[in-house]
Amino acid sequence: MKTTIQFGPQHPVWVEPLRLKLTMDGEIVKDCELEAGFCHRGLEKKFEWDYNKGAYLSERICGICTQHHSTCYCTAVEGTMGLEIPRRAAVIRTIMLELERLHSHLLAIGLTLESIGFENLFMLCFRNREIVLDMFERTTGNRVLHGINIVGGVIRNIGPEMAKELEDFCDIMEKRCLDLKDMILKSYTIRERMQGVGVMSEQLARDLCVVGPVARGSNVPYDIRAVAPYVLYNEIKVKPIVETSGDCWARSVVRVRELFQSIDIIRQCIPLLADAGEDIFAKSKTLPEKEYFTRVEAPRGELFYYAKGKKSKEMDRIKVRTSTYGNGPGFVPLIKGSHLADVGLITITFDPCIGCFDR
Amino acid sequence: MSLIELSRKKSPWVIHVGTGGCNGCDLEILACLTPRFDASRFGVMSTGNPKHADIMLVVGPVTLKYKEIITNLYNQMPDPKVVIAVGTCASTGGIYQGCYGHCGSLDKVVPVDVYIPGCNVRPEAVIDGLVLGLDILNEKERKILEEKKKSKGAA
Amino acid sequence: MLKILANIGKNLISKPYTSNYPFTPYQHFPGVRADVTFDGTKCILCGLCQRSCPAECILIHKEQEQIEYLNTQCIRCGYCVRVCPTNAISQNEVYTKPSRQRLTVYTKVTNENAPVIKKRMAAEAAKKAAAEKPATAGTGPAKPAGEKKVDEKKTSA
Amino acid sequence: MDVKTVTQQEMQDVARRLRAAGTRLITIVGYDSGDTIQVSYFFQPFPEGKAETYRVVVPKHGGNEEVESITPIFPAAYIAENELAEMFGVHVKGVPGRFFLHESINAPLRRKAP
């Protein structure tokens, strides 16, 4: 007998609305239909706007990867004007990007663990996350929406004192992440629950062009920081972290290992602050007129902005392609044939961000 | 004070609804329930089921597709109920003013009792809002009890 | 096993991690962004903040010589603080408390260098000079400076 | 950013060639210039190489424009083509053309012809 189950839009597993229409045969999912658009606000239309205000709007596409969104937007608009930002601004942006990856990955790991019922580690992840948020509050003035990126640079400087605090922060964070890593990787329960669930084969990952930890969990070493370096990644070489098995476990392990990579990059960036000049903002002399696109490796994967100016303050067209947009087609083949109890776990290891997906 | 009223005052259950803003305020509500700003100290518990909830925390401007769903959720909640608009978007629309995809602020769809301004809100502000929401919950409870008494007396 | 015991001992001694917020005062780092305040003695009513605000939360009423600031609609981005030519806008560090209504703050501008006010005063002086005999009536608006007022926003967006 | 403008038929061949070479599709961007709709396809060679852009220009015919679908070649194009169809009010062959938008809204990014 076949039954249809509506999974979402209001579901305890996801914070955000998304609907999956599951056709069930007993406990096994036979067919799955994805319905999105519950978060669609119409931001691409709104972006035909003053380009300075656009930086604040792009931040509010997604609250988890704000810095990535605004960096990508600002780089795209700077490209249309042919503007180059000062070196110090680039260093500050890189530090912020990596800090954000830390807090996003901790959030994703925590939510994954919560969805399999491991409340303790979820709380521990959030406890560690608070340190990152404190660091954000000190450097940028807000916990989540940072608002320091503007077209042409950044608005808040990181002084020598703050740089020292960042170093201390790295030490504390590394210690805590090591604890967390031990607890997750050595846990028999977690491994047994997640291994072999929701396997995405390497061929499927290449066919569907999935991005970020989902692709890297399936042995596709696709990382924009290595493929097409942006702000400071020309100097700081990043080697993509790859796992081979392609299941929920592999995707989580990629995120755990990337925590240390991020801490390492922040450590490499701090000495660069000392001899980077004092300018953090370059004023543009021209208006946006050409077309340009940029890509940034957000915590969830590749983030793409296309900008086209029309020689006035207003932009002509901004297209946003977010990482969940790239991972969206990957839900359906994995859910087909799995158990109903695994649907929540599989989707949460994709780290879906519906605010990004629908814009 | 009846037992139900006491338990409601001591332990309000909240339902967290994200209607399509950025996730900033969603995260801060999660941060509220986790170790740093542990709202469970006041007995606040997050539930996924609107039928068990006393307080609805709504985040984000109400998108056109979500309008119907949020009225359903509101109607499923038992009386007395309190709706808290968390963040600028839910209160007035915020930066998404004039976008075609949403129908503006939350109070055009369901009645709102508490507005928490801030973009994004701080967890402290959410705790303040919950405390204010509890007062309103008690007021509403008392009103319902009085009406019941009156109707009993009339009968 | 020993590690667990050590951990238990450590946790017994250490302070609780949870901040005791409503019972202890609010703590924050310097430079935190919250809502903005307008300085009526510095503002020149140029309207730059109104045009640059992404959330359209600042309304400048030139005739009434006052600034209407929709606190609930503000997104705390700090762009108006950066564009203000006279540094009349400053950013607070303490968040706005929740309320039962939407918050709107009115600020009366008293800066005599503002072009609008200069014009009005010049006009008043001219009027006074032209008609010495009839006494001029008080032209000041009803609301005093810096008054905070809570009311429902009348028009919808 | 260098753009190669191709016709719709050539685009199919280009897509097939790139698919065989293991190229990744980044996204499809639509743009309404007033009297034409430009559809740009962004590709990223993998594992290394510079991103490539191909553009198809479709003249406007009052809402009856047809764009060839590349979803059979690149499965990843499904969402992007749906979005293109619903945002600009064009017909992309073989996709339903309603994914994000509410029923009450039609082609929000389409502009009026000058």
PDB file of C-alpha atoms in Angstrom, chain C residues 14-156:
ATOM      1  CA  SER C  14      34.402  25.524  37.598  1.00  0.00           C
ATOM      2  CA  LYS C  15      31.761  28.231  37.417  1.00  0.00           C
ATOM      3  CA  PRO C  16      28.627  27.646  35.365  1.00  0.00           C
ATOM      4  CA  TYR C  17      29.005  28.657  31.746  1.00  0.00           C
ATOM      5  CA  THR C  18      25.479  30.013  31.415  1.00  0.00           C
ATOM      6  CA  SER C  19      25.145  33.763  31.751  1.00  0.00           C
ATOM      7  CA  ASN C  20      22.574  34.632  34.376  1.00  0.00           C
ATOM      8  CA  TYR C  21      21.148  37.345  32.187  1.00  0.00           C
ATOM      9  CA  PRO C  22      17.857  38.726  33.479  1.00  0.00           C
ATOM     10  CA  PHE C  23      19.201  38.659  37.043  1.00  0.00           C
ATOM     11  CA  THR C  24      22.592  40.119  36.178  1.00  0.00           C
ATOM     12  CA  PRO C  25      23.005  43.272  34.091  1.00  0.00           C
ATOM     13  CA  TYR C  26      23.487  43.155  30.330  1.00  0.00           C
ATOM     14  CA  GLN C  27      27.113  42.916  29.265  1.00  0.00           C
ATOM     15  CA  HIS C  28      28.512  43.701  25.862  1.00  0.00           C
ATOM     16  CA  PHE C  29      31.750  44.510  24.094  1.00  0.00           C
ATOM     17  CA  PRO C  30      32.535  48.090  23.074  1.00  0.00           C
ATOM     18  CA  GLY C  31      31.475  49.060  19.573  1.00  0.00           C
ATOM     19  CA  VAL C  32      28.395  46.897  19.388  1.00  0.00           C
ATOM     20  CA  ARG C  33      25.871  48.151  16.866  1.00  0.00           C
ATOM     21  CA  ALA C  34      22.372  48.933  18.103  1.00  0.00           C
ATOM     22  CA  ASP C  35      19.807  51.572  17.184  1.00  0.00           C
ATOM     23  CA  VAL C  36      20.814  55.175  16.370  1.00  0.00           C
ATOM     24  CA  THR C  37      20.166  58.500  18.064  1.00  0.00           C
ATOM     25  CA  PHE C  38      19.861  61.824  16.306  1.00  0.00           C
ATOM     26  CA  ASP C  39      21.431  64.980  17.655  1.00  0.00           C
ATOM     27  CA  GLY C  40      18.999  67.819  17.012  1.00  0.00           C
ATOM     28  CA  THR C  41      21.610  70.466  17.650  1.00  0.00           C
ATOM     29  CA  LYS C  42      23.864  69.207  14.844  1.00  0.00           C
ATOM     30  CA  CYS C  43      21.466  68.052  12.144  1.00  0.00           C
ATOM     31  CA  ILE C  44      21.090  70.317   9.106  1.00  0.00           C
ATOM     32  CA  LEU C  45      18.072  68.479   7.650  1.00  0.00           C
ATOM     33  CA  CYS C  46      19.900  67.621   4.424  1.00  0.00           C
ATOM     34  CA  GLY C  47      18.022  64.345   4.011  1.00  0.00           C
ATOM     35  CA  LEU C  48      21.078  62.277   3.081  1.00  0.00           C
ATOM     36  CA  CYS C  49      20.300  59.660   5.720  1.00  0.00           C
ATOM     37  CA  GLN C  50      16.753  59.309   4.469  1.00  0.00           C
ATOM     38  CA  ARG C  51      17.960  58.648   0.931  1.00  0.00           C
ATOM     39  CA  SER C  52      20.739  56.277   1.947  1.00  0.00           C
ATOM     40  CA  CYS C  53      18.832  54.157   4.479  1.00  0.00           C
ATOM     41  CA  PRO C  54      18.366  50.654   3.016  1.00  0.00           C
ATOM     42  CA  ALA C  55      15.317  49.975   5.195  1.00  0.00           C
ATOM     43  CA  GLU C  56      13.625  53.351   4.656  1.00  0.00           C
ATOM     44  CA  CYS C  57      13.328  53.867   8.392  1.00  0.00           C
ATOM     45  CA  ILE C  58      14.318  57.548   8.599  1.00  0.00           C
ATOM     46  CA  LEU C  59      11.818  60.199   7.548  1.00  0.00           C
ATOM     47  CA  ILE C  60      12.851  63.840   7.555  1.00  0.00           C
ATOM     48  CA  HIS C  61       9.980  66.307   7.876  1.00  0.00           C
ATOM     49  CA  LYS C  62      11.425  69.580   6.709  1.00  0.00           C
ATOM     50  CA  GLU C  63       8.323  71.654   7.416  1.00  0.00           C
ATOM     51  CA  GLN C  64       7.919  70.403  10.954  1.00  0.00           C
ATOM     52  CA  GLU C  65      11.687  70.485  11.449  1.00  0.00           C
ATOM     53  CA  GLN C  66      11.791  67.046  12.950  1.00  0.00           C
ATOM     54  CA  ILE C  67      13.185  63.603  12.255  1.00  0.00           C
ATOM     55  CA  GLU C  68      10.957  60.561  12.442  1.00  0.00           C
ATOM     56  CA  TYR C  69      12.913  57.391  13.188  1.00  0.00           C
ATOM     57  CA  LEU C  70      11.079  54.076  12.957  1.00  0.00           C
ATOM     58  CA  ASN C  71      13.047  52.083  15.495  1.00  0.00           C
ATOM     59  CA  THR C  72      11.310  48.782  14.772  1.00  0.00           C
ATOM     60  CA  GLN C  73      12.106  49.074  11.083  1.00  0.00           C
ATOM     61  CA  CYS C  74      15.795  49.950  11.473  1.00  0.00           C
ATOM     62  CA  ILE C  75      18.270  47.220  10.537  1.00  0.00           C
ATOM     63  CA  ARG C  76      21.205  48.594  12.573  1.00  0.00           C
ATOM     64  CA  CYS C  77      23.551  48.656   9.599  1.00  0.00           C
ATOM     65  CA  GLY C  78      25.201  51.946  10.512  1.00  0.00           C
ATOM     66  CA  TYR C  79      25.186  53.324   6.975  1.00  0.00           C
ATOM     67  CA  CYS C  80      23.473  56.559   8.048  1.00  0.00           C
ATOM     68  CA  VAL C  81      26.178  57.123  10.661  1.00  0.00           C
ATOM     69  CA  ARG C  82      28.807  56.908   7.934  1.00  0.00           C
ATOM     70  CA  VAL C  83      27.123  59.195   5.435  1.00  0.00           C
ATOM     71  CA  CYS C  84      26.043  61.959   7.850  1.00  0.00           C
ATOM     72  CA  PRO C  85      28.047  65.103   6.921  1.00  0.00           C
ATOM     73  CA  THR C  86      27.757  66.713  10.366  1.00  0.00           C
ATOM     74  CA  ASN C  87      28.105  63.622  12.602  1.00  0.00           C
ATOM     75  CA  ALA C  88      24.654  64.233  13.991  1.00  0.00           C
ATOM     76  CA  ILE C  89      23.865  60.515  14.129  1.00  0.00           C
ATOM     77  CA  SER C  90      25.434  58.259  16.730  1.00  0.00           C
ATOM     78  CA  GLN C  91      25.001  54.559  17.270  1.00  0.00           C
ATOM     79  CA  ASN C  92      23.920  53.239  20.658  1.00  0.00           C
ATOM     80  CA  GLU C  93      25.434  50.162  22.208  1.00  0.00           C
ATOM     81  CA  VAL C  94      22.428  48.880  24.151  1.00  0.00           C
ATOM     82  CA  TYR C  95      19.724  47.060  22.256  1.00  0.00           C
ATOM     83  CA  THR C  96      16.131  48.265  22.209  1.00  0.00           C
ATOM     84  CA  LYS C  97      13.817  46.563  24.676  1.00  0.00           C
ATOM     85  CA  PRO C  98      10.866  44.599  23.325  1.00  0.00           C
ATOM     86  CA  SER C  99       7.552  46.393  23.380  1.00  0.00           C
ATOM     87  CA  ARG C 100       3.868  45.806  22.756  1.00  0.00           C
ATOM     88  CA  GLN C 101       3.691  48.396  20.001  1.00  0.00           C
ATOM     89  CA  ARG C 102       6.019  49.480  17.276  1.00  0.00           C
ATOM     90  CA  LEU C 103       8.446  52.129  18.364  1.00  0.00           C
ATOM     91  CA  THR C 104       8.777  55.492  16.663  1.00  0.00           C
ATOM     92  CA  VAL C 105      11.151  58.140  17.957  1.00  0.00           C
ATOM     93  CA  TYR C 106      10.748  61.808  17.052  1.00  0.00           C
ATOM     94  CA  THR C 107      13.656  64.207  17.307  1.00  0.00           C
ATOM     95  CA  LYS C 108      13.201  67.971  17.066  1.00  0.00           C
ATOM     96  CA  VAL C 109      15.928  69.780  15.142  1.00  0.00           C
ATOM     97  CA  THR C 110      17.115  72.998  16.757  1.00  0.00           C
ATOM     98  CA  ASN C 111      20.293  73.628  14.787  1.00  0.00           C
ATOM     99  CA  GLU C 112      20.249  77.259  13.628  1.00  0.00           C
ATOM    100  CA  ASN C 113      22.674  76.570  10.781  1.00  0.00           C
ATOM    101  CA  ALA C 114      20.266  74.267   8.984  1.00  0.00           C
ATOM    102  CA  PRO C 115      19.256  75.859   5.667  1.00  0.00           C
ATOM    103  CA  VAL C 116      15.557  75.264   6.238  1.00  0.00           C
ATOM    104  CA  ILE C 117      15.613  76.812   9.690  1.00  0.00           C
ATOM    105  CA  LYS C 118      17.799  79.690   8.510  1.00  0.00           C
ATOM    106  CA  LYS C 119      15.264  80.429   5.803  1.00  0.00           C
ATOM    107  CA  ARG C 120      12.394  80.296   8.241  1.00  0.00           C
ATOM    108  CA  MET C 121      14.141  82.562  10.700  1.00  0.00           C
ATOM    109  CA  ALA C 122      15.043  84.999   7.966  1.00  0.00           C
ATOM    110  CA  ALA C 123      11.438  84.980   6.836  1.00  0.00           C
ATOM    111  CA  GLU C 124      10.257  85.528  10.390  1.00  0.00           C
ATOM    112  CA  ALA C 125      12.692  88.372  10.877  1.00  0.00           C
ATOM    113  CA  ALA C 126      11.569  89.935   7.616  1.00  0.00           C
ATOM    114  CA  LYS C 127       7.957  89.550   8.677  1.00  0.00           C
ATOM    115  CA  LYS C 128       8.741  91.131  12.015  1.00  0.00           C
ATOM    116  CA  ALA C 129      10.551  93.995  10.378  1.00  0.00           C
ATOM    117  CA  ALA C 130       7.784  94.488   7.817  1.00  0.00           C
ATOM    118  CA  ALA C 131       4.965  94.545  10.325  1.00  0.00           C
ATOM    119  CA  GLU C 132       6.275  96.025  13.534  1.00  0.00           C
ATOM    120  CA  LYS C 133       2.901  96.619  15.101  1.00  0.00           C
ATOM    121  CA  PRO C 134       0.962  93.321  14.980  1.00  0.00           C
ATOM    122  CA  ALA C 135       2.516  90.922  17.434  1.00  0.00           C
ATOM    123  CA  THR C 136       3.907  87.740  15.825  1.00  0.00           C
ATOM    124  CA  ALA C 137       2.385  84.517  16.974  1.00  0.00           C
ATOM    125  CA  GLY C 138       4.515  81.678  18.289  1.00  0.00           C
ATOM    126  CA  THR C 139       5.537  79.479  15.395  1.00  0.00           C
ATOM    127  CA  GLY C 140       7.269  76.712  17.248  1.00  0.00           C
ATOM    128  CA  PRO C 141       5.874  73.219  16.687  1.00  0.00           C
ATOM    129  CA  ALA C 142       4.095  71.464  19.484  1.00  0.00           C
ATOM    130  CA  LYS C 143       6.628  68.742  20.292  1.00  0.00           C
ATOM    131  CA  PRO C 144       9.627  69.565  22.469  1.00  0.00           C
ATOM    132  CA  ALA C 145      13.098  68.407  21.542  1.00  0.00           C
ATOM    133  CA  GLY C 146      14.175  64.809  21.926  1.00  0.00           C
ATOM    134  CA  GLU C 147      10.831  63.521  23.031  1.00  0.00           C
ATOM    135  CA  LYS C 148      10.334  59.790  22.731  1.00  0.00           C
ATOM    136  CA  LYS C 149       6.892  58.751  21.749  1.00  0.00           C
ATOM    137  CA  VAL C 150       5.336  55.342  21.287  1.00  0.00           C
ATOM    138  CA  ASP C 151       2.621  55.027  18.740  1.00  0.00           C
ATOM    139  CA  GLU C 152       1.315  52.834  16.016  1.00  0.00           C
ATOM    140  CA  LYS C 153       2.788  53.397  12.608  1.00  0.00           C
ATOM    141  CA  LYS C 154      -0.057  54.794  10.590  1.00  0.00           C
ATOM    142  CA  THR C 155       0.702  53.882   7.018  1.00  0.00           C
ATOM    143  CA  SER C 156       1.626  50.427   5.907  1.00  0.00           C
TER     144      SER C 156
END
